[in-house]
Coordinates of C-alpha atoms in Angstrom, one line a residue:
Chain A
M1 CA -26.9 42.0 1.9
T2 CA -23.3 41.2 3.0
N3 CA -22.2 37.4 3.0
F4 CA -21.0 36.7 6.3
A5 CA -19.9 33.3 5.4
A6 CA -17.2 34.9 3.3
W7 CA -15.6 36.3 6.4
S8 CA -13.1 34.7 8.8
V9 CA -14.3 33.7 12.3
R10 CA -12.4 36.4 14.2
A11 CA -14.1 39.1 11.7
I12 CA -17.4 37.6 12.5
Q13 CA -16.9 37.5 16.2
D14 CA -15.2 41.1 16.3
G15 CA -18.5 42.4 14.7
L16 CA -20.9 40.6 16.9
A17 CA -19.1 41.6 19.7
A18 CA -19.4 45.4 18.6
K19 CA -22.9 44.9 17.6
D20 CA -22.2 45.9 14.1
F21 CA -24.8 43.0 13.2
S22 CA -26.7 40.5 14.6
A23 CA -26.4 36.5 14.6
K24 CA -29.8 36.5 12.8
E25 CA -28.3 38.7 10.1
I26 CA -25.8 36.4 9.6
A27 CA -27.9 33.2 9.6
A28 CA -30.2 35.3 7.2
S29 CA -27.7 36.3 4.6
S30 CA -25.9 32.7 4.7
L31 CA -29.2 30.8 4.0
E32 CA -30.0 33.3 1.2
N33 CA -26.5 33.1 -0.3
I34 CA -27.0 29.3 -0.4
A35 CA -30.3 29.2 -2.1
Q36 CA -28.5 31.5 -4.8
T37 CA -25.4 29.5 -5.1
D38 CA -26.3 25.8 -4.5
K39 CA -28.2 25.2 -7.9
E40 CA -24.8 25.7 -9.3
I41 CA -22.5 24.1 -6.9
H42 CA -24.8 21.2 -5.1
A43 CA -22.6 21.3 -1.9
F44 CA -26.0 20.7 0.7
L45 CA -28.1 17.9 0.8
E46 CA -30.3 19.6 3.3
V47 CA -30.6 23.2 4.7
S48 CA -31.5 23.3 8.1
E49 CA -33.0 26.8 8.2
N50 CA -35.1 26.5 11.6
L51 CA -32.0 25.1 13.5
A52 CA -29.8 28.0 12.1
Y53 CA -32.3 30.8 13.3
E54 CA -32.8 29.0 16.7
Q55 CA -29.2 29.0 17.4
A56 CA -28.8 32.7 16.0
E57 CA -31.3 33.7 18.6
K58 CA -29.5 32.1 21.3
I59 CA -26.3 34.1 20.3
D60 CA -28.3 37.4 20.1
A61 CA -30.0 36.7 23.4
A62 CA -26.5 36.1 24.8
I63 CA -25.0 39.3 23.1
S64 CA -28.0 41.5 24.6
E65 CA -27.1 40.0 28.1
G66 CA -23.4 41.1 27.9
K67 CA -22.7 37.2 27.9
F68 CA -21.2 37.0 24.1
A69 CA -17.6 36.3 25.7
E70 CA -19.3 33.0 27.1
C71 CA -20.5 31.9 23.8
G72 CA -17.6 29.9 22.8
F73 CA -14.9 29.5 19.9
L74 CA -17.5 29.5 17.0
A75 CA -20.0 32.0 18.1
G76 CA -22.4 33.2 15.5
V77 CA -20.0 31.4 13.0
P78 CA -22.1 29.9 10.0
L79 CA -21.3 26.2 9.9
A80 CA -22.2 23.1 7.9
F81 CA -21.7 19.2 8.6
K82 CA -20.6 16.5 6.4
D83 CA -23.5 14.2 6.0
N84 CA -22.3 11.3 7.5
M85 CA -22.5 13.2 11.1
N86 CA -25.6 12.8 13.1
Q87 CA -27.3 16.0 14.0
V88 CA -30.9 15.8 15.6
G89 CA -33.5 17.7 13.3
T90 CA -31.6 16.4 10.0
K91 CA -31.2 13.4 8.0
T92 CA -27.9 11.8 7.8
T93 CA -27.7 10.0 4.5
C94 CA -24.0 9.4 4.0
S95 CA -25.3 10.3 0.4
S96 CA -26.4 6.7 -0.2
K97 CA -29.9 5.5 -1.1
M98 CA -29.5 3.1 2.0
L99 CA -30.0 6.2 4.2
A100 CA -31.8 8.5 2.1
N101 CA -34.7 8.9 4.7
Y102 CA -32.7 8.3 7.8
Q103 CA -33.5 10.7 10.8
S104 CA -30.4 11.3 13.0
A105 CA -31.6 9.4 16.2
Y106 CA -28.8 11.5 18.0
S107 CA -26.0 14.3 17.7
A108 CA -22.6 13.2 17.2
T109 CA -20.1 14.7 19.7
C110 CA -18.5 16.9 17.0
V111 CA -21.7 18.5 16.2
E112 CA -22.9 18.7 19.7
K113 CA -19.4 20.5 20.5
A114 CA -19.8 22.8 17.5
L115 CA -23.3 23.7 18.3
G116 CA -22.0 24.1 22.3
A117 CA -19.2 26.4 21.0
G118 CA -21.9 28.8 19.5
A119 CA -21.9 27.8 15.6
I120 CA -24.9 28.5 13.4
P121 CA -25.7 25.4 11.6
L122 CA -26.5 25.7 8.0
G123 CA -27.4 22.1 6.9
K124 CA -25.8 18.9 5.9
L125 CA -23.1 18.3 3.1
N126 CA -22.7 16.0 0.0
M127 CA -20.1 13.5 -0.1
D128 CA -19.0 10.3 -1.9
E129 CA -21.4 7.5 -0.5
F130 CA -20.2 6.6 2.9
A131 CA -17.0 8.4 2.2
F132 CA -15.7 5.9 -0.3
G133 CA -14.4 8.1 -3.0
S134 CA -12.3 11.0 -4.1
S135 CA -14.9 13.1 -6.3
T136 CA -18.3 12.9 -4.8
E137 CA -19.2 11.2 -8.1
T138 CA -20.5 8.4 -6.0
S139 CA -23.3 10.6 -4.1
F140 CA -26.5 9.0 -4.6
F141 CA -27.9 12.4 -4.8
G142 CA -25.7 13.8 -7.5
P143 CA -22.1 15.2 -7.5
T144 CA -21.1 18.4 -5.9
K145 CA -19.2 20.9 -8.5
N146 CA -15.6 22.5 -7.9
P147 CA -16.5 26.2 -7.4
W148 CA -13.2 27.1 -9.1
D149 CA -14.5 25.2 -12.4
T150 CA -17.7 23.8 -12.5
S151 CA -16.8 21.1 -15.0
R152 CA -14.6 19.5 -12.5
V153 CA -15.0 17.4 -9.3
P154 CA -14.3 19.0 -5.7
G155 CA -12.8 16.1 -4.6
G156 CA -13.8 13.6 -1.9
S157 CA -15.1 12.4 -0.1
S158 CA -15.7 15.7 1.9
G159 CA -16.4 17.3 -1.5
G160 CA -19.3 19.2 -0.1
S161 CA -17.3 20.4 2.9
A162 CA -14.8 21.7 0.7
A163 CA -16.9 23.4 -2.0
A164 CA -18.9 24.9 0.5
V165 CA -16.1 26.9 2.1
A166 CA -14.5 27.9 -1.6
S167 CA -17.9 29.2 -2.5
A168 CA -18.5 31.3 0.7
Q169 CA -21.6 29.3 1.5
A170 CA -20.0 28.5 4.9
C171 CA -17.4 29.8 7.0
V172 CA -16.5 26.7 8.6
T173 CA -17.4 22.9 7.7
L174 CA -16.5 19.6 9.1
G175 CA -15.4 17.0 7.0
S176 CA -14.0 13.3 7.9
D177 CA -10.7 11.9 6.6
T178 CA -10.0 8.1 6.4
G179 CA -7.4 8.1 3.8
G180 CA -7.2 11.8 2.5
S181 CA -11.0 12.6 2.5
I182 CA -10.4 16.3 4.2
R183 CA -6.9 17.1 2.6
Q184 CA -7.6 16.1 -1.0
P185 CA -10.6 18.1 -1.5
A186 CA -9.2 21.1 0.3
S187 CA -6.4 21.0 -2.1
F188 CA -8.6 20.7 -5.0
C189 CA -11.1 23.7 -3.9
G190 CA -7.8 26.0 -2.4
V191 CA -9.3 25.8 1.2
V192 CA -7.6 24.6 4.5
G193 CA -8.2 21.1 5.2
L194 CA -7.1 19.8 8.5
K195 CA -6.9 16.0 9.7
P196 CA -6.1 15.9 13.3
S197 CA -4.2 13.3 15.1
Y198 CA -6.2 10.3 15.4
G199 CA -8.0 10.4 18.9
V200 CA -8.1 14.3 18.9
V201 CA -11.9 14.5 17.7
S202 CA -14.4 12.1 18.9
R203 CA -16.0 9.7 16.3
Y204 CA -18.9 9.0 18.2
G205 CA -21.9 9.8 15.9
V206 CA -20.1 9.7 12.7
V207 CA -21.0 7.0 10.5
G208 CA -17.8 4.3 10.7
F209 CA -16.0 3.7 7.4
G210 CA -12.6 2.4 8.6
S211 CA -12.7 2.9 12.4
S212 CA -8.9 3.0 13.1
L213 CA -8.5 5.5 10.4
D214 CA -11.4 7.7 10.6
Q215 CA -10.9 11.2 11.9
V216 CA -13.2 14.5 11.7
G217 CA -11.8 17.7 11.0
P218 CA -12.3 21.3 9.7
L219 CA -12.1 22.9 6.4
T220 CA -11.9 26.5 6.5
K221 CA -10.3 29.8 4.5
T222 CA -7.5 30.3 6.9
V223 CA -5.1 28.5 9.4
E224 CA -6.5 30.5 12.3
D225 CA -10.0 29.6 11.5
A226 CA -8.9 25.9 11.2
A227 CA -7.1 26.0 14.6
L228 CA -10.3 27.7 16.3
A229 CA -12.7 25.1 15.0
L230 CA -10.3 22.3 16.4
N231 CA -10.2 23.9 19.6
A232 CA -14.1 23.6 19.6
I233 CA -14.6 20.1 18.4
S234 CA -11.5 18.2 20.1
G235 CA -11.5 17.0 23.5
F236 CA -12.1 13.7 25.7
D237 CA -15.1 11.7 24.9
A238 CA -16.1 8.6 26.7
R239 CA -18.3 7.6 23.8
D240 CA -15.2 7.0 21.7
C241 CA -13.0 4.8 23.2
M242 CA -10.1 5.9 21.1
S243 CA -10.8 9.4 22.5
K244 CA -7.7 11.0 23.8
D245 CA -7.5 13.4 26.5
I246 CA -5.3 16.3 25.3
Q247 CA -6.3 19.9 26.1
T248 CA -4.0 21.9 23.5
D249 CA -5.0 25.2 22.8
F250 CA -4.3 24.8 19.0
T251 CA -4.0 28.6 18.4
K252 CA -1.0 28.7 20.7
N253 CA 1.7 28.6 18.3
L254 CA 0.2 30.3 15.3
D255 CA 2.4 33.5 15.6
A256 CA 5.3 31.8 16.9
G257 CA 6.9 31.8 13.2
V258 CA 9.3 28.8 12.1
S259 CA 12.8 30.4 12.8
G260 CA 15.2 27.6 13.8
M261 CA 12.6 25.0 13.3
K262 CA 13.7 21.8 11.3
I263 CA 10.9 20.5 8.5
G264 CA 11.2 17.4 6.9
I265 CA 11.2 16.7 3.2
V266 CA 10.8 13.2 1.7
P267 CA 12.8 12.8 -1.6
A268 CA 10.9 9.7 -2.5
F269 CA 7.7 11.5 -2.4
M270 CA 9.0 14.4 -4.9
E271 CA 10.0 11.5 -7.3
A272 CA 6.8 9.5 -7.2
P273 CA 5.4 8.5 -10.6
G274 CA 2.2 10.4 -11.1
L275 CA 3.1 13.8 -9.2
E276 CA 2.3 16.3 -11.8
R277 CA 5.1 19.0 -12.5
E278 CA 3.1 21.9 -11.1
M279 CA 2.4 20.2 -8.0
K280 CA 6.0 19.5 -7.2
A281 CA 6.8 23.0 -7.9
K282 CA 4.4 24.1 -5.4
V283 CA 6.1 21.9 -2.7
L284 CA 9.7 23.1 -3.8
E285 CA 8.5 26.5 -3.7
A286 CA 7.0 26.2 0.1
A287 CA 10.0 24.7 1.0
S288 CA 12.2 27.6 -0.3
N289 CA 9.6 29.9 1.4
L290 CA 10.2 28.2 4.9
E291 CA 13.8 28.4 4.6
K292 CA 13.4 32.4 3.7
L293 CA 11.4 32.1 7.3
G294 CA 14.5 30.8 9.0
A295 CA 13.3 27.1 8.9
T296 CA 16.0 24.4 8.3
L297 CA 14.9 21.7 5.6
V298 CA 16.1 18.2 6.5
E299 CA 15.9 15.2 4.2
I300 CA 14.1 12.4 5.8
D301 CA 13.2 8.7 4.7
L302 CA 10.3 6.8 5.0
P303 CA 11.3 3.7 3.7
H304 CA 7.9 2.0 4.2
A305 CA 5.6 4.5 2.8
Q306 CA 5.8 3.0 -0.8
A307 CA 3.5 0.1 1.1
A308 CA 1.0 2.7 2.4
M309 CA -1.3 2.3 -0.5
S310 CA -1.8 -1.2 -0.3
A311 CA -1.7 -1.5 3.1
Y312 CA -4.9 1.1 3.3
Y313 CA -6.7 -0.8 0.6
V314 CA -6.5 -3.8 2.7
L315 CA -7.2 -2.1 5.9
G316 CA -10.0 0.3 4.9
P317 CA -12.2 -2.1 2.9
C318 CA -11.8 -4.8 5.7
E319 CA -12.9 -2.2 8.5
A320 CA -15.6 -0.9 6.1
F321 CA -16.9 -4.5 5.3
S322 CA -17.5 -4.9 9.1
N323 CA -19.0 -1.5 9.7
L324 CA -21.6 -2.0 6.8
A325 CA -22.7 -5.2 8.2
R326 CA -25.0 -3.2 10.2
F327 CA -27.3 -2.1 7.4
D328 CA -29.8 -4.8 7.7
A329 CA -32.8 -2.9 6.3
I330 CA -34.8 -3.8 9.5
R331 CA -33.8 -1.3 12.1
Y332 CA -33.2 1.4 9.9
G333 CA -32.3 2.0 5.9
Y334 CA -33.8 1.2 2.8
C335 CA -35.9 -1.9 2.8
D336 CA -37.0 -3.5 -0.6
P337 CA -40.5 -4.2 -0.2
N338 CA -42.6 -7.6 -0.5
H339 CA -40.0 -10.4 0.1
G340 CA -41.4 -13.3 1.8
D341 CA -38.0 -14.4 3.3
L342 CA -35.5 -12.8 5.1
G343 CA -32.6 -13.5 3.2
S344 CA -34.1 -12.3 -0.2
Q345 CA -35.1 -9.1 1.8
Y346 CA -31.3 -8.8 2.9
E347 CA -30.0 -9.1 -0.5
A348 CA -32.4 -7.0 -2.3
S349 CA -32.0 -4.1 0.0
R350 CA -28.5 -4.0 0.4
G351 CA -27.8 -4.8 -3.3
K352 CA -30.2 -1.8 -4.3
G353 CA -29.4 0.4 -1.3
F354 CA -25.7 0.5 -1.9
G355 CA -23.8 2.1 -4.6
M356 CA -21.1 0.1 -6.8
E357 CA -18.1 1.3 -5.1
T358 CA -19.5 0.6 -1.8
C359 CA -20.3 -3.0 -3.1
R360 CA -17.0 -3.0 -4.3
R361 CA -15.4 -2.2 -0.8
I362 CA -17.8 -4.4 1.3
M363 CA -17.0 -7.4 -1.3
L364 CA -13.1 -6.6 -1.1
G365 CA -12.9 -6.5 2.6
S366 CA -14.8 -9.8 3.0
Y367 CA -12.5 -11.6 0.6
L368 CA -9.5 -10.2 2.4
L369 CA -10.7 -11.4 5.9
S370 CA -11.4 -14.9 4.5
A371 CA -9.5 -17.7 5.6
G372 CA -6.1 -18.2 4.1
V373 CA -6.4 -15.1 2.3
Y374 CA -6.3 -13.2 5.8
D375 CA -2.6 -14.3 6.6
T376 CA -1.6 -13.2 2.9
Y377 CA -2.9 -9.6 3.1
Y378 CA -4.8 -8.5 6.3
Y379 CA -2.2 -9.5 8.9
P380 CA 1.0 -8.6 6.9
A381 CA -0.9 -5.1 6.3
Q382 CA -1.2 -4.6 10.0
Q383 CA 2.4 -5.5 10.3
V384 CA 3.3 -2.9 7.7
R385 CA 1.2 -0.4 9.6
T386 CA 3.9 -1.2 12.8
L387 CA 6.4 -0.3 10.2
I388 CA 5.0 2.8 8.8
T389 CA 4.1 4.3 12.1
S390 CA 7.7 3.6 13.3
D391 CA 9.1 5.2 10.4
Y392 CA 7.1 8.3 11.0
A393 CA 8.2 8.2 14.8
Q394 CA 12.0 7.9 13.9
A395 CA 11.3 11.1 11.2
F396 CA 9.8 13.1 13.7
E397 CA 12.9 12.5 16.3
K398 CA 14.7 14.8 13.6
V399 CA 12.0 17.2 12.5
S400 CA 9.1 19.2 14.2
C401 CA 6.9 18.9 10.7
I402 CA 7.2 17.1 7.2
L403 CA 6.5 18.9 4.2
A404 CA 4.9 16.8 1.3
P405 CA 2.7 17.1 -1.6
V406 CA -1.0 16.5 -0.7
T407 CA -2.2 15.3 -3.9
P408 CA -0.6 14.2 -7.4
T409 CA -2.6 16.4 -9.4
T410 CA -5.1 19.3 -9.3
A411 CA -9.0 18.9 -9.8
F412 CA -10.0 16.6 -12.5
R413 CA -13.0 16.8 -14.8
F414 CA -16.2 14.8 -14.0
G415 CA -16.0 11.3 -15.5
A416 CA -12.3 11.6 -16.2
I417 CA -11.4 8.7 -14.0
S418 CA -13.4 5.6 -14.1
D419 CA -11.0 3.3 -13.2
P420 CA -11.6 2.5 -9.5
M421 CA -7.5 2.0 -9.3
Q422 CA -6.7 5.1 -10.9
M423 CA -9.4 7.0 -8.7
Y424 CA -7.4 5.6 -5.4
L425 CA -3.9 6.8 -6.5
S426 CA -5.5 10.4 -5.8
D427 CA -4.7 9.5 -2.0
M428 CA -1.1 8.2 -2.7
F429 CA 0.4 11.0 -0.6
T430 CA -2.4 11.3 2.0
V431 CA -3.0 7.5 3.4
S432 CA 0.1 6.9 5.2
V433 CA -0.6 9.7 7.7
N434 CA -4.0 8.0 8.7
I435 CA -2.3 4.4 9.0
A436 CA 0.2 6.0 11.5
G437 CA -2.4 8.2 13.1
N438 CA -0.7 11.4 12.7
G439 CA -2.2 15.2 12.1
A440 CA -1.7 16.5 8.9
L441 CA -3.2 19.2 6.8
S442 CA -3.7 21.0 3.4
L443 CA -2.7 24.6 2.9
P444 CA -3.8 26.1 -0.3
V445 CA -0.6 27.7 -1.9
G446 CA -2.0 29.4 -5.1
L447 CA -3.0 28.3 -8.7
G448 CA -1.1 25.7 -10.5
A449 CA 1.3 27.1 -13.2
D450 CA -0.1 24.5 -15.8
S451 CA -3.5 24.3 -14.9
N452 CA -4.3 27.5 -13.6
L453 CA -6.5 25.5 -10.7
P454 CA -6.0 25.4 -6.9
T455 CA -3.1 23.6 -5.3
G456 CA -2.1 22.6 -1.8
V457 CA 0.8 21.4 0.1
Q458 CA 0.5 18.8 2.9
L459 CA 2.1 19.5 6.4
I460 CA 2.3 16.6 8.7
S461 CA 2.9 16.4 12.5
A462 CA 3.9 13.8 15.0
Q463 CA 0.7 12.2 16.7
F464 CA -0.9 14.5 19.1
K465 CA 1.5 17.5 18.1
D466 CA -1.0 19.0 15.9
E467 CA 0.0 22.6 16.9
N468 CA 3.3 22.0 15.4
M469 CA 1.9 21.7 11.9
L470 CA -0.4 24.5 12.6
Q471 CA 2.5 26.7 13.5
V472 CA 4.3 25.9 10.3
A473 CA 1.1 26.6 8.3
A474 CA 0.6 29.7 10.1
A475 CA 4.1 30.9 8.9
L476 CA 4.0 29.7 5.4
E477 CA 0.3 31.0 4.7
S478 CA 2.0 34.6 5.3
C479 CA 4.1 33.9 2.1
Y480 CA 0.9 33.7 -0.2
D481 CA -1.8 36.3 -1.1
V482 CA -4.2 33.7 -2.4
L483 CA -7.8 33.6 -2.9
R484 CA -9.5 31.3 -0.7
I485 CA -13.1 31.8 -2.1
A486 CA -13.5 30.8 -5.7
P487 CA -13.7 34.1 -8.0
P488 CA -17.5 33.7 -9.0
F489 CA -18.3 33.9 -5.2
A490 CA -15.8 36.0 -3.8
E491 CA -17.4 39.3 -3.4
G492 CA -16.8 39.0 0.3
K493 CA -13.8 39.7 2.2
V494 CA -11.7 37.0 4.2
G495 CA -9.7 39.2 6.7
A496 CA -12.1 42.0 7.2
Chain B
M1 CA 0.0 -14.7 -4.2
T2 CA -3.3 -15.9 -4.5
Q3 CA -5.5 -17.0 -7.5
P4 CA -7.6 -14.5 -9.4
L5 CA -11.2 -14.5 -8.5
S6 CA -13.5 -16.1 -10.9
E7 CA -17.0 -14.8 -11.6
K8 CA -18.3 -17.7 -9.6
D9 CA -15.9 -16.4 -6.9
V10 CA -17.6 -13.2 -6.9
R11 CA -21.2 -14.3 -6.6
A12 CA -20.3 -16.6 -3.8
I13 CA -18.8 -13.4 -2.1
A14 CA -21.8 -11.3 -3.0
Q15 CA -24.2 -13.7 -1.3
Y16 CA -22.0 -14.1 1.8
V17 CA -22.2 -10.3 2.2
R18 CA -25.9 -10.4 1.4
I19 CA -25.7 -8.4 -1.6
G20 CA -27.7 -9.0 -4.6
L21 CA -26.4 -7.9 -7.6
P22 CA -27.8 -7.9 -11.3
E23 CA -25.8 -10.7 -13.2
E24 CA -24.7 -8.0 -15.7
E25 CA -22.6 -6.3 -13.1
I26 CA -20.5 -9.5 -12.2
G27 CA -18.2 -9.4 -15.2
Q28 CA -16.9 -6.0 -14.7
L29 CA -17.0 -6.3 -10.8
T30 CA -14.8 -9.4 -11.2
I31 CA -12.4 -7.6 -13.1
D32 CA -12.4 -4.6 -10.9
L33 CA -11.8 -6.6 -7.7
N34 CA -9.0 -8.8 -9.5
N35 CA -7.2 -5.5 -10.4
I36 CA -7.4 -4.0 -7.0
I37 CA -6.1 -7.5 -5.2
E38 CA -3.2 -7.3 -7.7
S39 CA -2.5 -3.8 -6.7
L40 CA -2.0 -5.4 -3.2
E41 CA 0.7 -7.3 -4.0
P42 CA 3.5 -4.9 -2.3
I43 CA 2.2 -6.0 0.9
T44 CA 3.3 -9.5 0.6
A45 CA 6.9 -8.5 -0.6
Y46 CA 8.3 -7.4 2.8
N47 CA 10.0 -9.5 5.0
L48 CA 7.9 -9.0 8.0
N49 CA 9.3 -11.8 10.5
G50 CA 9.0 -10.8 14.1
V51 CA 7.2 -7.4 13.2
E52 CA 4.3 -7.1 15.6
P53 CA 1.1 -5.9 13.9
T54 CA -0.6 -2.7 14.8
Y55 CA -4.4 -2.9 14.9
H56 CA -5.0 0.8 15.9
P57 CA -2.8 3.8 15.8
I58 CA -3.0 4.7 19.7
D59 CA 0.0 3.3 21.3
G60 CA -0.4 1.6 24.5
L61 CA -4.2 1.5 24.9
S62 CA -5.7 -1.3 26.8
N63 CA -9.5 -1.9 27.5
V64 CA -11.4 1.2 28.1
M65 CA -14.0 1.1 30.9
R66 CA -16.7 3.6 32.2
E67 CA -18.4 3.6 35.6
D68 CA -21.2 1.2 35.9
T69 CA -23.8 4.1 36.6
E70 CA -27.4 4.6 35.1
G71 CA -27.5 6.5 31.8
T72 CA -30.1 7.7 29.4
S73 CA -30.9 5.5 26.3
F74 CA -33.4 5.6 23.5
T75 CA -37.0 5.3 24.1
Q76 CA -38.9 2.4 22.0
E77 CA -40.4 5.0 20.0
E78 CA -37.2 6.7 19.1
A79 CA -35.5 3.0 18.5
L80 CA -38.3 2.1 16.1
A81 CA -38.5 5.6 14.3
N82 CA -36.3 4.6 11.4
A83 CA -37.6 1.0 10.8
A84 CA -39.2 0.1 7.5
K85 CA -42.1 -1.8 9.3
H86 CA -42.8 -2.0 13.1
Q87 CA -45.5 -3.6 15.0
D88 CA -46.3 -3.6 19.0
G89 CA -43.1 -2.2 19.8
S90 CA -41.2 -4.7 17.6
F91 CA -39.5 -4.6 14.3
V92 CA -41.4 -6.6 11.8
V93 CA -39.2 -9.3 9.8
P94 CA -40.3 -11.7 7.1
A95 CA -40.3 -15.2 7.9
I96 CA -36.9 -16.6 8.8
L97 CA -37.6 -20.2 8.8
G98 CA -39.1 -20.5 5.4
G99 CA -42.3 -21.2 4.3
G100 CA -44.1 -18.6 6.4
D101 CA -46.1 -15.8 5.2
A102 CA -44.4 -12.4 4.8
S103 CA -47.1 -10.2 6.3

């Protein structure tokens, strides 16, 4: 059976419009493929077979009535959601024992929008617990494997979202990115991972981690698919008070090329300790490709970027501490039985319901917000945030887009990083973007010369100018003939 | 800039955030937290006099209001659906004033 999840959005939609196959066939083939491959990959925590067939029926009915054109940007596209997104009819576990039995009481706006645009929902995807991590190893339900090498991590926290695309289990997945959680796994798995500017996609119904940093975005095989998916899920939502009313068609510049465009390079990033030789080489190769396409490279300085990691590891845990205070084991969540008083029920439920990384972040946040300590770390971190934001704003007066590394290394082996501090360094090139609220994406640029594993480069745009980085990404993508699906899973065709 | 955390401090923080931790976890957790806090030091090294803080990344946003109109909300049944224990339309919690019976 053809696995339509291996196809591009446009190929699927052209085939549906021509009645070459039905949405039901797409759902059936995707579900069968997941059943075959997920024992090895473990990207899915739940497969929503009934919901997939219900949606497929609606699409097929629209096609038979001649109304396919009205179905939306993602009509008939097999798609899956990170398991921190509420979707009625599924559990939303955040890969935590705390929420192992939590049934979504409502649907997140991004879920509603994806379904409203006609996507076929395949299920919910594994992640680091509450999105705290860079490898999916903190999932209570066990890690996801990297489809390129199952002895390696897929990255995180949206590791299930990246692995599902790279193994052709889903055409599009949604992830969330607080400090790099879409871009880093996209790089590790060789797929496109797009973190829109903060405010472009509603956060309503997505379990909060760092509320001033969190943003939802798509993971896909191609830049065009990412732009189409962003068209579907973006837009103003009164239920997210940070939602921005922008009405951009994110596909509008995809064919515009980069001739005459100014693209920034940050020399300090290229000399950063820990950036592996093969990753640096990929960024330099991308820079050279952009020049060949007619772009001009401009060196830019982000003088406060070096403080971004420490600012992030102040702000992130403080906001997480506040967000995770809601887990009281009374209204929902794991409740440890047989306690005679409320205090011991709280402590036992939270102690047993949360994994160790979650406990570390909650405790760190609590400490950093305590009297006296607040003035030493939290307040300065917010001031540094102003400086980082201003650095980017000044840079974007000179350039339309910035080219940077996305991760310092390719995918590492399971268990290779046990020190939390080492794990945090995985995000060294991505966190400053969340702090400033810019858009950024990871574009796959082929296998690393030393590791022979997928690599990516990062393109960063000014806030609410996400179409600029998509324009550059689409042009740059044309320079590479790289597989977007890991070879063991790649019998399908991307551009068919 | 700050004193390293002691194991006693870590126990106090755990109690404050209502996380019951096994005693054997405290030693490693103390080491991890101190390592992380040490790595945050660069934030204290900048001259930040006169720099305004940024609390969220969208510039110029003030309070967001909506029209005061009737909307839909959860039914009582929906609101209770994920509770470990409920009775007569209410969440059931153990005694909060001490000395009571948990049932």
